[in-house]
Short mmCIF file of C-alpha atoms and ligand atoms in Angstrom, two decimals:
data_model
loop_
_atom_site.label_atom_id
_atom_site.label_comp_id
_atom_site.label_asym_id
_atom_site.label_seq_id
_atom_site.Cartn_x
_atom_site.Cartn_y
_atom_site.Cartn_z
CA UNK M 1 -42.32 3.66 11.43
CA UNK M 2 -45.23 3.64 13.98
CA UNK M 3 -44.85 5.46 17.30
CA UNK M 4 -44.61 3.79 20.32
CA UNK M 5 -46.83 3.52 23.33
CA UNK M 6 -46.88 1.25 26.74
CA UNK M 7 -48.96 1.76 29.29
CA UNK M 8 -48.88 1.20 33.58
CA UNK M 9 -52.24 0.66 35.35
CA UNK M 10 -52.04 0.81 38.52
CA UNK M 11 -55.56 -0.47 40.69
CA UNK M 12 -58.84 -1.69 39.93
CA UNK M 13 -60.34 -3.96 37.13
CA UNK M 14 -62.16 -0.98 36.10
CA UNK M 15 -58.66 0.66 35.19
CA UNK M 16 -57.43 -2.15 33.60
CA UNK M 17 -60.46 -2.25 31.14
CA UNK M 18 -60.06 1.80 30.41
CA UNK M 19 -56.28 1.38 30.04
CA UNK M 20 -57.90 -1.04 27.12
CA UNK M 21 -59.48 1.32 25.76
CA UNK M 22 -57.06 4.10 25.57
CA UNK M 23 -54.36 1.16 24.18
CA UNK M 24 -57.26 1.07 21.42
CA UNK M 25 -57.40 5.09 20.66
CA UNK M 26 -54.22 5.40 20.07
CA UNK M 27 -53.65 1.98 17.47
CA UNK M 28 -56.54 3.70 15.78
CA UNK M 29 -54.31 7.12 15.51
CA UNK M 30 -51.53 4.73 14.40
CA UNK M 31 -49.27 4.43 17.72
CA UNK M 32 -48.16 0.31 18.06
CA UNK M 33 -48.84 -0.54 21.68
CA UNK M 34 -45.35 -2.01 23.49
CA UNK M 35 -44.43 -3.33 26.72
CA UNK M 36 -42.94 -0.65 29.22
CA UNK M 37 -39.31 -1.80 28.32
CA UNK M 38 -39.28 -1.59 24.42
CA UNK M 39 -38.45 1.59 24.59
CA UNK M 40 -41.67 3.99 23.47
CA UNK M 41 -42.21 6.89 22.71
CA UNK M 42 -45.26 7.40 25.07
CA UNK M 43 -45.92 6.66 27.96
CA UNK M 44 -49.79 6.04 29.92
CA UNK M 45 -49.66 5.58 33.63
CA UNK M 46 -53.11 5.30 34.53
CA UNK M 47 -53.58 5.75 38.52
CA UNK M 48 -55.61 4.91 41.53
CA UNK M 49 -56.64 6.82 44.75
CA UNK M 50 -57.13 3.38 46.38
CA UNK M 51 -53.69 1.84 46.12
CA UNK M 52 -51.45 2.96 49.30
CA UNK M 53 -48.65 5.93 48.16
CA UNK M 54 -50.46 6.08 45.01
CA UNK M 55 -48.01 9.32 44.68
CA UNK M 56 -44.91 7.72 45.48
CA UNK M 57 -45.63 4.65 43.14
CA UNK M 58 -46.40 6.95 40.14
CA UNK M 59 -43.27 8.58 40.89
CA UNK M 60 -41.75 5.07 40.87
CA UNK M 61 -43.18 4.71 37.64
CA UNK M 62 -42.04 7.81 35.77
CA UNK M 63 -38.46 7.55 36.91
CA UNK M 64 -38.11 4.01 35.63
CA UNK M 65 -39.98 4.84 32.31
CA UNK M 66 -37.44 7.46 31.95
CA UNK M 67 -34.75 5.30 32.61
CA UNK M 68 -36.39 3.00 29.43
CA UNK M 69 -36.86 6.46 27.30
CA UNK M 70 -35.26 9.30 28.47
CA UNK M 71 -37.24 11.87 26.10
CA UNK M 72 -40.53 9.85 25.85
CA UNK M 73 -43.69 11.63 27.04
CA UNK M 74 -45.07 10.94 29.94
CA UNK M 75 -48.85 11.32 30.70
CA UNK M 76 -50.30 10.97 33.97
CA UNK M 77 -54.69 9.59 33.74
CA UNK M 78 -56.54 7.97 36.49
CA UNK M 79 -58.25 8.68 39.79
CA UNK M 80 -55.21 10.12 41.11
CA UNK M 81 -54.91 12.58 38.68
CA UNK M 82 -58.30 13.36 38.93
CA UNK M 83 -57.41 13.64 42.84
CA UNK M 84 -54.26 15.40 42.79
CA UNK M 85 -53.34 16.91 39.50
CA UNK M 86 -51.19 19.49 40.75
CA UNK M 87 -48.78 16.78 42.69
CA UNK M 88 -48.75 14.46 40.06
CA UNK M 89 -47.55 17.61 37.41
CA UNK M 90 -44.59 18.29 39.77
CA UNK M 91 -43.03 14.98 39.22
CA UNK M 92 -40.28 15.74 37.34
CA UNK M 93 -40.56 13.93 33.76
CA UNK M 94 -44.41 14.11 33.69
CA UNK M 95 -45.83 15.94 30.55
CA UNK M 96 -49.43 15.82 30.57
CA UNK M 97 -51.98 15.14 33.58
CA UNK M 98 -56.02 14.35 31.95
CA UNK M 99 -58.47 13.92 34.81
CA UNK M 100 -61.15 12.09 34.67
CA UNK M 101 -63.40 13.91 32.06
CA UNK M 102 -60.57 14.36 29.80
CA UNK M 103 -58.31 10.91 29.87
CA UNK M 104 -60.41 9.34 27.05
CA UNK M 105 -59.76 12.48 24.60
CA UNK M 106 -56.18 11.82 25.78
CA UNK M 107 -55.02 11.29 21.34
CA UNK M 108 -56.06 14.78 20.87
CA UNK M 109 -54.49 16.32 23.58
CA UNK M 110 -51.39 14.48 22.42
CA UNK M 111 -50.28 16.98 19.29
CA UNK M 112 -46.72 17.22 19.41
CA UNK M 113 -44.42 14.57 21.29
CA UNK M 114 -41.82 16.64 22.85
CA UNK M 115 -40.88 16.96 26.46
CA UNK M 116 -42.62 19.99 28.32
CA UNK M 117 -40.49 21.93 31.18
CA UNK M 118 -43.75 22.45 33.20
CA UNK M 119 -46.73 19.36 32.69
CA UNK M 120 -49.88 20.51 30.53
CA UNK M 121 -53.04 19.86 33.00
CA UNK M 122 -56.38 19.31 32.00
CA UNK M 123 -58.12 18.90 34.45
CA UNK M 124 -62.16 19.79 34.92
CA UNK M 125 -64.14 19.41 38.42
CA UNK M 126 -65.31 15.93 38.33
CA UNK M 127 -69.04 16.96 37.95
CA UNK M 128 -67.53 17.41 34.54
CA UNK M 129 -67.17 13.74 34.33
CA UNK M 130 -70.61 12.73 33.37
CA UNK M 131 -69.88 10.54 30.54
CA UNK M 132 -69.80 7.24 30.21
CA UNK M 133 -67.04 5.30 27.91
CA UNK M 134 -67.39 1.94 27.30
CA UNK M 135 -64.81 -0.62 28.04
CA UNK M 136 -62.91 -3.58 27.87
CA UNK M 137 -60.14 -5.48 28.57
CA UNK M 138 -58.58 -8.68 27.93
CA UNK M 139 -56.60 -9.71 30.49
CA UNK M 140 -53.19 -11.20 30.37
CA UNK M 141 -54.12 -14.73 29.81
CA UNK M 142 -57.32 -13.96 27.41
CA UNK M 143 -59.34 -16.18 28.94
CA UNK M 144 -61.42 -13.93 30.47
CA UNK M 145 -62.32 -10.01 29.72
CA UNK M 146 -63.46 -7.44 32.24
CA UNK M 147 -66.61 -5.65 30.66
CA UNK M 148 -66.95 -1.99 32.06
CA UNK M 149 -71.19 -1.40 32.38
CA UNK M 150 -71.45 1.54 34.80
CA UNK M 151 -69.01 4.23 36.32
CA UNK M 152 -68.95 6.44 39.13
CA UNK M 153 -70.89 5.67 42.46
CA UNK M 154 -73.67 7.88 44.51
CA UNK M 155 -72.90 7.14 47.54
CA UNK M 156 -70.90 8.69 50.43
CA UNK M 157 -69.08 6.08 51.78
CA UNK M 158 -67.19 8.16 54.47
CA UNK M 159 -63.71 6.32 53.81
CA UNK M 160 -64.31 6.50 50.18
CA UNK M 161 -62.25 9.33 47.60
CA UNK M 162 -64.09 7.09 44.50
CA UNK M 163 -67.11 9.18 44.28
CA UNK M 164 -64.52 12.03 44.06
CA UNK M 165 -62.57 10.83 41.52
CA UNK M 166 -65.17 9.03 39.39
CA UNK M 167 -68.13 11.42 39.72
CA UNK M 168 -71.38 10.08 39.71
CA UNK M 169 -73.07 7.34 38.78
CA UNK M 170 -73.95 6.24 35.24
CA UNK M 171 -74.30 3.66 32.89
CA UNK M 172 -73.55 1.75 29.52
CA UNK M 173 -76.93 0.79 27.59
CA UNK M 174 -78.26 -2.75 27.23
CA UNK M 175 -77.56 -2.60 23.63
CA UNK M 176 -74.32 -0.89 24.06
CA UNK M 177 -73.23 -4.04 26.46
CA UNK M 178 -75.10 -6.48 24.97
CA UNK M 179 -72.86 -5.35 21.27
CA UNK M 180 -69.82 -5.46 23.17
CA UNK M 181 -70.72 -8.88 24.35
CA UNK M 182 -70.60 -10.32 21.04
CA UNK M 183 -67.85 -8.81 20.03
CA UNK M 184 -65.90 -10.57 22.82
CA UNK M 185 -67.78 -14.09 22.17
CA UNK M 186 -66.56 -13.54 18.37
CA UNK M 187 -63.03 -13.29 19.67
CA UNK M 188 -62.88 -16.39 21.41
CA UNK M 189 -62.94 -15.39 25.35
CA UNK M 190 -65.45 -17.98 27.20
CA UNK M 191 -65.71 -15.58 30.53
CA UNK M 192 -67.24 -12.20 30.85
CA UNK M 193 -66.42 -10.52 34.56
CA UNK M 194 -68.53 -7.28 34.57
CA UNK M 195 -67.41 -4.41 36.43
CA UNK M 196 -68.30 -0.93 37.52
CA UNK M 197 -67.83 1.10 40.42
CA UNK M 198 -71.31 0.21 41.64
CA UNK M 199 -73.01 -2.31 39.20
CA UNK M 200 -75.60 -2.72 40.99
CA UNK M 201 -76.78 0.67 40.42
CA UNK M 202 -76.40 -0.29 36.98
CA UNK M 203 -79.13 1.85 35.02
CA UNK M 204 -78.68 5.85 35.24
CA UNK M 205 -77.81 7.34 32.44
CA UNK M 206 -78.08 11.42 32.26
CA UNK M 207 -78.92 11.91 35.80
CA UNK M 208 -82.13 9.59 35.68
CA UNK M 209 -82.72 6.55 36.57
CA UNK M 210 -83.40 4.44 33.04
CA UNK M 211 -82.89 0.53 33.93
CA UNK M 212 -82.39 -2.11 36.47
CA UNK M 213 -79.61 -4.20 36.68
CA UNK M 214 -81.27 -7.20 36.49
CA UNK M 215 -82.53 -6.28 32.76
CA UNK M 216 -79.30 -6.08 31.87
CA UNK M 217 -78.58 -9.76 33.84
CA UNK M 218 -81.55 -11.00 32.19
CA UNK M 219 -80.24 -9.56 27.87
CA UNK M 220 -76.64 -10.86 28.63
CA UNK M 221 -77.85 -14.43 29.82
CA UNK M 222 -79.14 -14.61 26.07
CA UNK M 223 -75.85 -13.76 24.14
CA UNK M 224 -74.59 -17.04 22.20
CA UNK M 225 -71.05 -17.56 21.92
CA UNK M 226 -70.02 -16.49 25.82
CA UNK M 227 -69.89 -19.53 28.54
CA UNK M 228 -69.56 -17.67 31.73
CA UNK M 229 -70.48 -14.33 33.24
CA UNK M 230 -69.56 -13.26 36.51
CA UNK M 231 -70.61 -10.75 38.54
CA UNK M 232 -67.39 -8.97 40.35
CA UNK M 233 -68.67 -7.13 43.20
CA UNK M 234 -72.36 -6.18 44.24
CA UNK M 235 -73.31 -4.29 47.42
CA UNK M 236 -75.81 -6.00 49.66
CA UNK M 237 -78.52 -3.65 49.53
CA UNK M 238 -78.48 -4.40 45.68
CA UNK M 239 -78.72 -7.92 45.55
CA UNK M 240 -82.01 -8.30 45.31
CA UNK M 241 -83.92 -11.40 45.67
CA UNK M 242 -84.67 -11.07 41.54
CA UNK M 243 -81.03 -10.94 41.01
CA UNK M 244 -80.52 -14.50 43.00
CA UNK M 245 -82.88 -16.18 41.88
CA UNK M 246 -81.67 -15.56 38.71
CA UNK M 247 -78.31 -16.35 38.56
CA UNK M 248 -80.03 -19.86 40.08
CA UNK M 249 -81.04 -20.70 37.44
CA UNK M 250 -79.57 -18.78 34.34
CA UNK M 251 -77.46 -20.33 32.12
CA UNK M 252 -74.52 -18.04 32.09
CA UNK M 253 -74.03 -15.90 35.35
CA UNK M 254 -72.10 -18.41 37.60
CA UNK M 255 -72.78 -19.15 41.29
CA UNK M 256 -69.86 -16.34 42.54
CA UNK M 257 -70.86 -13.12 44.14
CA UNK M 258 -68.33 -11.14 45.31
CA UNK M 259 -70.27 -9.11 48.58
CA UNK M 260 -68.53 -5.49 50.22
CA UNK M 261 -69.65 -6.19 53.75
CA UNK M 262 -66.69 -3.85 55.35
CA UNK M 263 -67.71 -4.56 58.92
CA UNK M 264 -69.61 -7.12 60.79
CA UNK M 265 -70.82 -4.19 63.79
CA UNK M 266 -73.45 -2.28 63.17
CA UNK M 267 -72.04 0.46 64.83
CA UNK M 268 -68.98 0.63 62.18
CA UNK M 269 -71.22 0.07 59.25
CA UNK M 270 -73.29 3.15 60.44
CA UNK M 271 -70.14 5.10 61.10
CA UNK M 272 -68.99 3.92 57.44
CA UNK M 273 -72.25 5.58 55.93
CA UNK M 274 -73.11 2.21 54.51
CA UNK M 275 -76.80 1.58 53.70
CA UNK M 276 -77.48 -1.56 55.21
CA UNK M 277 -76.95 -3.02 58.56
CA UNK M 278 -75.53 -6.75 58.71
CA UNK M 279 -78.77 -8.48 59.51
CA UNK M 280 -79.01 -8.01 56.00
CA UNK M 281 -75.96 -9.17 55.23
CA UNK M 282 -76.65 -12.41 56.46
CA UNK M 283 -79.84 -12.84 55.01
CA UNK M 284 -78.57 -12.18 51.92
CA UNK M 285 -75.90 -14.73 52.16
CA UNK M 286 -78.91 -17.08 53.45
CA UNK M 287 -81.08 -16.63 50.44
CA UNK M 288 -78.06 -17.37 48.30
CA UNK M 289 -77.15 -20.50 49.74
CA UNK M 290 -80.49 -21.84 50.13
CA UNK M 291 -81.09 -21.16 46.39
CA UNK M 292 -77.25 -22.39 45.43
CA UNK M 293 -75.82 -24.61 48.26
CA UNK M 294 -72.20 -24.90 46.27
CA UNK M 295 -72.02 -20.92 45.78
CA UNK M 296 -68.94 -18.98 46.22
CA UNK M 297 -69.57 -15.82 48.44
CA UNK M 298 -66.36 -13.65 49.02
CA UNK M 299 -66.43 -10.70 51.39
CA UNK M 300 -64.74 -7.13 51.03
CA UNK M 301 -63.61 -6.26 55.15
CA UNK M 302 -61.88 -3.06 56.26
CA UNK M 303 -59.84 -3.36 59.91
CA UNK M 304 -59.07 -0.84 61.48
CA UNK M 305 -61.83 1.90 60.64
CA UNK M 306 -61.88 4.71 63.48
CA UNK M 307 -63.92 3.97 66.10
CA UNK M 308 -63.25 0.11 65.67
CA UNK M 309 -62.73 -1.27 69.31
CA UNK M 310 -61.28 -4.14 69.97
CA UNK M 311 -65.26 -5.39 70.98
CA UNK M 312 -66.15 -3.79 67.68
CA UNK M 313 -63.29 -6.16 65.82
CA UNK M 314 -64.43 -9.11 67.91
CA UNK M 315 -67.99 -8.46 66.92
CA UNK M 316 -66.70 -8.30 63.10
CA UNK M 317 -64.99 -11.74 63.95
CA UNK M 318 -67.42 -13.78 64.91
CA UNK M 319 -69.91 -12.55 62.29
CA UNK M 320 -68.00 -13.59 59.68
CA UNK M 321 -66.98 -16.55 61.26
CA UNK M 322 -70.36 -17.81 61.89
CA UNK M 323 -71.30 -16.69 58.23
CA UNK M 324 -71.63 -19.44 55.30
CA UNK M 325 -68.51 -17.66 53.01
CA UNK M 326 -65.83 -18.66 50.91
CA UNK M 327 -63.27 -15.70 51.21
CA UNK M 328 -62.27 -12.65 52.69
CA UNK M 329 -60.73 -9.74 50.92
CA UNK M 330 -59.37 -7.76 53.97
CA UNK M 331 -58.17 -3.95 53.33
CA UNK M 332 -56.25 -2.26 56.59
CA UNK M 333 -58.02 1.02 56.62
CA UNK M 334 -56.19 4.12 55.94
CA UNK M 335 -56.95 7.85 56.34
CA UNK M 336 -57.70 9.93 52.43
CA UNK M 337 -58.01 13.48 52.15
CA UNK M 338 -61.07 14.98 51.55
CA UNK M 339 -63.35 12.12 53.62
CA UNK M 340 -64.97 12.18 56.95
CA UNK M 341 -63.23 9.09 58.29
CA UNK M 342 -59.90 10.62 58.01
CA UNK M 343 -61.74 13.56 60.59
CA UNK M 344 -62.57 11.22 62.55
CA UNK M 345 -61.91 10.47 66.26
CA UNK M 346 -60.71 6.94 67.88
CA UNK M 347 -57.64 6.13 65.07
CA UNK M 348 -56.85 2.86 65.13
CA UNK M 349 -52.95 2.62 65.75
CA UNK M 350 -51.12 1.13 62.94
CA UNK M 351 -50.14 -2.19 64.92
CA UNK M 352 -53.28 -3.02 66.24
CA UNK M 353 -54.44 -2.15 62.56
CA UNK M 354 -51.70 -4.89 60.85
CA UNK M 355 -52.47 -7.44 63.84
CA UNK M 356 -56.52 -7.44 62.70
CA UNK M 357 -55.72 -7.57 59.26
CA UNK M 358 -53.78 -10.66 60.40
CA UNK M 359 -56.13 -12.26 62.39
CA UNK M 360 -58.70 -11.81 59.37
CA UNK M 361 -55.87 -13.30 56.88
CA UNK M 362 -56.20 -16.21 58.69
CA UNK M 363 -60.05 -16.83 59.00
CA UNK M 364 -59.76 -16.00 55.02
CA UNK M 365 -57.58 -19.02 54.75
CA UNK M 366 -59.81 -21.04 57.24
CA UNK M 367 -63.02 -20.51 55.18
CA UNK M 368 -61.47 -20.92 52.19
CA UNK M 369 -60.31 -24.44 52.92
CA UNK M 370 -63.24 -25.58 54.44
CA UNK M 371 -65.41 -24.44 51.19
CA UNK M 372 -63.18 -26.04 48.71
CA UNK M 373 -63.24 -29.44 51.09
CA UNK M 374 -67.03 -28.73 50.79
CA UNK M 375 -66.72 -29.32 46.80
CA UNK M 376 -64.43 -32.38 46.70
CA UNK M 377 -65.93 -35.53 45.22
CA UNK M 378 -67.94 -33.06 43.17
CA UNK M 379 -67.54 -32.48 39.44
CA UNK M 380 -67.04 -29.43 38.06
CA UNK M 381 -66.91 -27.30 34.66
CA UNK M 382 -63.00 -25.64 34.80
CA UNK M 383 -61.35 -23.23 32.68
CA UNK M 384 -57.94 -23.54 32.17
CA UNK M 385 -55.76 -20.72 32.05
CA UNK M 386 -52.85 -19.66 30.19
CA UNK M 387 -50.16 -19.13 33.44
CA UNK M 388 -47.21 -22.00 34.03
CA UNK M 389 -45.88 -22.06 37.16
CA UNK M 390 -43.40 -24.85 38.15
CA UNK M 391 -44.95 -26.86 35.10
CA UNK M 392 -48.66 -26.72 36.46
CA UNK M 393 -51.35 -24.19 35.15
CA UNK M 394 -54.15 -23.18 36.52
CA UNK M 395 -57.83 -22.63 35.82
CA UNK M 396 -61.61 -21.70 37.62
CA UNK M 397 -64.75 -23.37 38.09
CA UNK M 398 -67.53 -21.94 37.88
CA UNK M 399 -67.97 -21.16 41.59
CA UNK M 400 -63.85 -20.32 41.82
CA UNK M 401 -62.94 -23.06 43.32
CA UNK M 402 -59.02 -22.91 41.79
CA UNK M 403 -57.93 -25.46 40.66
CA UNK M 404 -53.95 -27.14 39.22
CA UNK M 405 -53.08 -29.71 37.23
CA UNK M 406 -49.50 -30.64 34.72
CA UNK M 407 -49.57 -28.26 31.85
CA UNK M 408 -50.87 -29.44 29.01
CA UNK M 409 -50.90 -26.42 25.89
CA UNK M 410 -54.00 -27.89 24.65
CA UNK M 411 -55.85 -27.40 27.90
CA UNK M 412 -55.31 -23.70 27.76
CA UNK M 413 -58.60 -21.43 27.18
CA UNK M 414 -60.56 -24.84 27.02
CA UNK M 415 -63.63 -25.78 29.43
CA UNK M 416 -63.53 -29.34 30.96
CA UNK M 417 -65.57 -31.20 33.21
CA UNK M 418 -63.12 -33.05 36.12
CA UNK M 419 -63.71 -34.21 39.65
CA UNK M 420 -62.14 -32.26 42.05
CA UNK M 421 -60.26 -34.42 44.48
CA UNK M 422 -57.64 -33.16 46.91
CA UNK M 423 -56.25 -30.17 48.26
CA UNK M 424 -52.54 -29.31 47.52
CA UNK M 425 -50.15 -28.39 49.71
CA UNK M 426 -50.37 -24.54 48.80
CA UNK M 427 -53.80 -24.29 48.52
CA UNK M 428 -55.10 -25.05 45.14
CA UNK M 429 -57.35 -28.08 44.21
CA UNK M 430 -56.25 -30.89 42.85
CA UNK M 431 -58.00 -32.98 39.91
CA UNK M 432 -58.87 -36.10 38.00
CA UNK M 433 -60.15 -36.22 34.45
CA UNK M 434 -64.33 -36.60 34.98
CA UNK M 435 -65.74 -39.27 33.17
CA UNK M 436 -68.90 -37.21 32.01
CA UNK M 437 -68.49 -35.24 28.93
CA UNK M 438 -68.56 -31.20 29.24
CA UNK M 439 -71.66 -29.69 29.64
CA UNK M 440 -72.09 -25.72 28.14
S1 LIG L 1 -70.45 2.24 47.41
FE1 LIG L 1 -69.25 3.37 48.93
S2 LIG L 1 -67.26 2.31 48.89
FE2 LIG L 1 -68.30 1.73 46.99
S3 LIG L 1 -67.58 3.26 45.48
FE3 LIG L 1 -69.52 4.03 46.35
S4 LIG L 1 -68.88 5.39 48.01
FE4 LIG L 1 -67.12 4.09 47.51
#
């Protein structure tokens, strides 16, 4: 019989596509992938610097997987581990820790299966990591699949331990993508989200800059077989006009941009070591409307950054209330090792911290009703997910405006055109049947 392997990702949609990968190394060495309670005989808990106690969560983990399988072995990948091998090896239970240069050749460091009294590290500086591994994922419904294109990230954010635990940037080729593309059209997904750590850097590949990422836009747009393509997260200094005016008119990439702005002060955003200053911001979000009225713009915000007065907050406020966006995604700053924010003077206390996240919660909410009141009456192309809840399912437009309706099995992975017409009671958008036929 087959050995058994589950896996625990913990973060990003980057993670989620590697964990993919690594699910697909070991099938190929003959391990059957399982869920996390069917007792296997390995366990993969791939980690994330981001996620808040990322060391008490992996703990978490490990105790309950060896609760499942008291003798399985227990590796340890990830940013975290990349971060903080040695803490992650003293968790009792953990056998192996791969950082980042090592956690794809993870199958060969894997020889015999039996527990170890102190964990094996591997574990190079993260200059080591240079690189690149492509990846995918489906996700849990299979109606979309996150597309890994670039890795690691150049710049110095001064709240950020990525750079640290990814190493630099560097990318997938066109043809590489553009193969892995079709592969997914040929399996039936109709939605491509590509991530990186900094797509829009997309390009570098052994230290030197070798394409743009609008080339890479402009070779996926032509790939039969996939109806959508979105575009997770893009900072504003990389959208370039090109890159709009594109997705305007292209036939795939969807009217969604998903835009790290991180603070609306100037001030902040200089403290922050982020390369642009929010005029830009806004003229970004200007071109993109004027070019695609119905777009969905969501925002990336951090509260609570040291230095952040209450003025500085207010400032953030009103920017983004003024600003033509759909949603907020708002992250309550805290302090990492290794960065200069965590040296920094003016700490935020924790309360005023939660209240600010709060206070954004609630403009998030604000914006996003009045955008999806802005599309009703309107018809739209949706695709219907695989999720029941309380008998309804769920499913995207093109420009994520979500939508429910009664679960119907046949509607599930399928692309229909219906008119969008109320707004429930938690949120979501209601529909009729359109009377037009689909367009794709
Ligand atoms: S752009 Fe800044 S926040 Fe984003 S990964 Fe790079 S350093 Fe981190």
């Amino acid at each position: 019989m087959n050995k058994k392997v589950a896996f625990y990702t913990l973060g990003c949609k980057l993670n989620y596509s590697e964990t993919s990968t690594i699910g697909r190394l070991f099938n190929k060495a003959g391990f059957d992938t399982v869920n996390f309670t069917d007792t296997p005989d390995v366990f993969v808990i791939n980690t994330c610097s981001v996620t808040d106690n990322a060391d008490k969560k992996c703990k978490k983990i490990v105790k309950e997987a060896l609760k499942i399988s008291p003798n399985a072995y227990v590796t340890i990948v990830g940013c975290y581990a990349q971060l903080k091998p040695q803490e992650i090896a003293d968790i009792p239970g953990v056998d192996m820790v791969l950082g980042a240069a090592e956690k794809f050749n993870i199958v060969e460091h894997i020889s015999d299966l039996t527990k170890k009294p102190k964990a094996l590290v591997y574990n190079q500086p993260v200059s080591e990591a240079n690189e690149f591994v492509a990846s995918y994922s489906f996700g849990d419904n299979r109606t979309r699949t996150f597309l890994k294109v670039q890795d690691g990230c150049d710049y110095s954010c001064t709240f950020c331990t990525i750079p640290l635990a990814r190493g630099s940037s560097r990318s997938d080729t066109i043809e590489s993508v553009i193969a892995q593309a079709n592969e997914i059209a040929q399996s039936g997904v109709k939605e491509i989200v590509l991530t990186g750590v900094n797509i829009g850097d997309y390009g570098i590949r052994d230290g030197e800059r070798q394409d743009k990422f609008i080339d890479l836009v402009k070779a996926l747009d032509e790939v039969e077989g996939i109806d959508r393509i979105r575009i997770s997260s893009i900072e504003p200094n990389l959208l370039t006009d090109e890159i709009i005016a594109f997705v305007a008119q292209s036939k795939r990439f969807v009217p969604h941009f998903h835009i790290p702005l991180q603070s609306g002060s100037n001030k902040i955003l200089s403290l922050m070591r982020r390369r642009y200053k929010r005029e830009l911001y806004v003229d970004r979000v200007t071109q993109i409307k004027r070019l695609m009225p119905d777009c969905c713009i969501g925002v990336d915000v951090i509260v609570g950054f040291p230095g952040e007065t209450r003025e500085d907050f207010i400032d953030t406020y009103n920017f983004l209330n003024e600003l033509n966006i759909s949603y907020l995604h708002v992250f309550t700053y805290s302090e990492r090792e290794n960065t200069l924010a965590a040296e920094m003077t003016g700490t935020v206390p924790g309360s005023t911290r939660a209240e600010r996240s709060k206070m954004l919660h609630i403009l998030s909410d604000k914006k996003r009703r009045s955008f999806y009141e802005s599309q009703l009456g309107k018809t739209a192309d949706v695709l219907f997910e695989r999720d029941i809840t309380d008998g309804y399912m769920h499913g995207f437009s093109r420009n994520y405006v979500k939508v429910k309706t009664k679960y119907d099995p046949i509607l599930v992975n399928e692309l229909k055109a219906v008119t969008l017409t109320a707004i429930s009671p938690d949120g979501d958008v209601e529909i009729t049947e359109a009377e037009e036929t689909l367009v794709h």
